[in-house]
Amino acid sequence: MNYTFIKDLPTNVGEEIELKGWAYNLRSSGKIAFLQFRDGTGRVQVVFEKSGMNENDWEKLNSITIESSVTVTGKVKEEPRAPSGFELEGTGFEIVQLAPDDYPISKKEHGPDFLLENRHLWLRSNAQWAIMRVRNTIINATYEYLNSNGFIKLDSPILTPNAAEGTTTLFELDYFDLGKAYLAQTGQLYIEAGIMSHGRCFDFGPVFRAEKSKTRRHLTEFWMMDAEAAYTEHEENMKIQEGLIVYIVEQVLARNMPELEILERDVEALKKIQAPFVRMTHAEAIAKLREMGSSIGERDDLGADDETILTKEFDRPIFIEKYPVEVKAFYMKRDPEDPSVALNNDMLAPEGYGEIIGGSQREDDYDTLLERIKEENLPIKDWQWYLDLRKYGSVPHSGFGYGLERIVGWICGRAHVRETIPFPRMINRLNP
Ligand code: 4AD
Ligand code: MG
């Protein structure tokens, strides 16, 4: 018999099939055993009756421990009371490996430290399974949207000679005879080189920041997607971001309803993620916060709490644009109408989630960029290649970067990013 998958049970009603997977629980009365079974694609209950089995098999069945690997055969039955809508009438089983009866993760509540220590096992739990499926959809939807809008994937390096996003969060290592190397904080600058060849490019991979704070939204290793487009200015840059996020949410709603249900996510909130998103300038955001009693300064960056307050006002993402230049990166183009602010935007996710995207139009004038590099005391020789992009065929261009774990956290309704990446790395966690 060819084996099948739990996700395909609807097409096998009435048939006898085989499934390969793991037992996540077994309840047994003297006469009936309920094996809770998962195979990676879903979960289903397999019901065995003692009357249809020999004594030996019945005993063996009852010896199955939590997280033992097993294969089962059975007849597929519709069962409206089951979460999946199906059940299996067990006809046979095989124990592949009998796990010791001490699986660390039980149904009782565990603290986050214990769960993170057992992340290699925790990944099997239902909610964690659901989050990773949503993450997978978000990754694929990102590729789909960008590819169908003319963006070519160009992989940026992880080992880099300098800091793209400030020097305070750099991971440093010794690099043979060449001195220091740093783990990339973003691939953006390399993607800027790529678009002068391809017009539109993106990268998608791990980036690193030595974040010394423990917050619900900071990891030291996380996945960033940097997109960049030639002949594209600030306004169009925001349109691309808006289109991407709308598409991602739409695809999660189309492909992951069972997962969102497991996560008890309010899907009505996700259905409201439609264009146009809310827009305000940094100055307007500050005014609003001050009206609400905040003592934030006119030219201050927004903190996590400020973002939370602002996003609770709206049911759509918010673009906050035109931040004071001094709180943003050196490569951002200044607004010709007010050179004290940058032609940039952050995108804040609603329901209190806050920043998920950072983007801007890039400085495309050689001399202005050189000035900015000098002002920041960056070593010019390391940046000559980046300046070259403004020397040979410079064009107005813009781009943005999203933090995958922040987006997964928002869409899954999880408070902390540590649950949104398979193996989180934080200031106090490197294991497993
Ligand atoms: O806003 P950031 O720092 O922007 C850049 O790095 C730009 N070079 C991107 C670009 O224009 N191509 O980071 C981009 C996003 C943030 O909006 C946030 O979602 C996420 O990356 N992010 C983090 N996610 C988890 N842990 C951290 N420590 C993060 N730092 C930033
Ligand atoms: Mg940012």
Short mmCIF file of N, CA, C and O in Angstrom, two decimals, residues 48 104-105 114 150 209 284 320 329 337 357:
data_model
loop_
_atom_site.label_atom_id
_atom_site.label_comp_id
_atom_site.label_asym_id
_atom_site.label_seq_id
_atom_site.Cartn_x
_atom_site.Cartn_y
_atom_site.Cartn_z
N PHE A 48 -8.84 2.37 17.58
CA PHE A 48 -8.64 0.92 17.50
C PHE A 48 -9.59 0.23 18.47
O PHE A 48 -9.75 0.68 19.61
N PRO A 104 9.64 15.40 27.44
CA PRO A 104 9.72 16.55 28.36
C PRO A 104 8.54 17.53 28.27
O PRO A 104 8.21 18.19 29.24
N ILE A 105 7.95 17.64 27.08
CA ILE A 105 6.89 18.64 26.94
C ILE A 105 5.54 17.97 27.11
O ILE A 105 5.17 17.10 26.32
N PHE A 114 11.99 27.04 29.75
CA PHE A 114 11.96 25.59 29.59
C PHE A 114 11.66 25.22 28.13
O PHE A 114 12.31 24.36 27.55
N GLY A 150 8.88 42.00 -11.12
CA GLY A 150 10.14 42.28 -11.80
C GLY A 150 11.39 42.28 -10.94
O GLY A 150 12.45 42.69 -11.40
N ARG A 209 22.47 41.18 14.36
CA ARG A 209 22.64 42.42 15.12
C ARG A 209 22.91 42.08 16.57
O ARG A 209 22.15 41.33 17.19
N GLU A 284 3.86 64.62 12.27
CA GLU A 284 2.45 64.40 12.66
C GLU A 284 2.35 63.34 13.76
O GLU A 284 1.53 63.46 14.68
N ILE A 320 4.94 55.71 8.49
CA ILE A 320 5.41 56.96 9.08
C ILE A 320 6.61 57.39 8.26
O ILE A 320 7.59 56.64 8.11
N ALA A 329 19.69 56.35 8.92
CA ALA A 329 20.98 55.96 8.34
C ALA A 329 21.49 56.98 7.32
O ALA A 329 20.72 57.72 6.71
N GLU A 337 12.34 69.39 -0.13
CA GLU A 337 11.48 70.44 0.42
C GLU A 337 11.81 70.78 1.87
O GLU A 337 11.43 71.83 2.37
N ILE A 357 8.78 47.18 8.74
CA ILE A 357 9.58 47.53 7.55
C ILE A 357 10.28 48.86 7.79
O ILE A 357 9.72 49.76 8.42
#
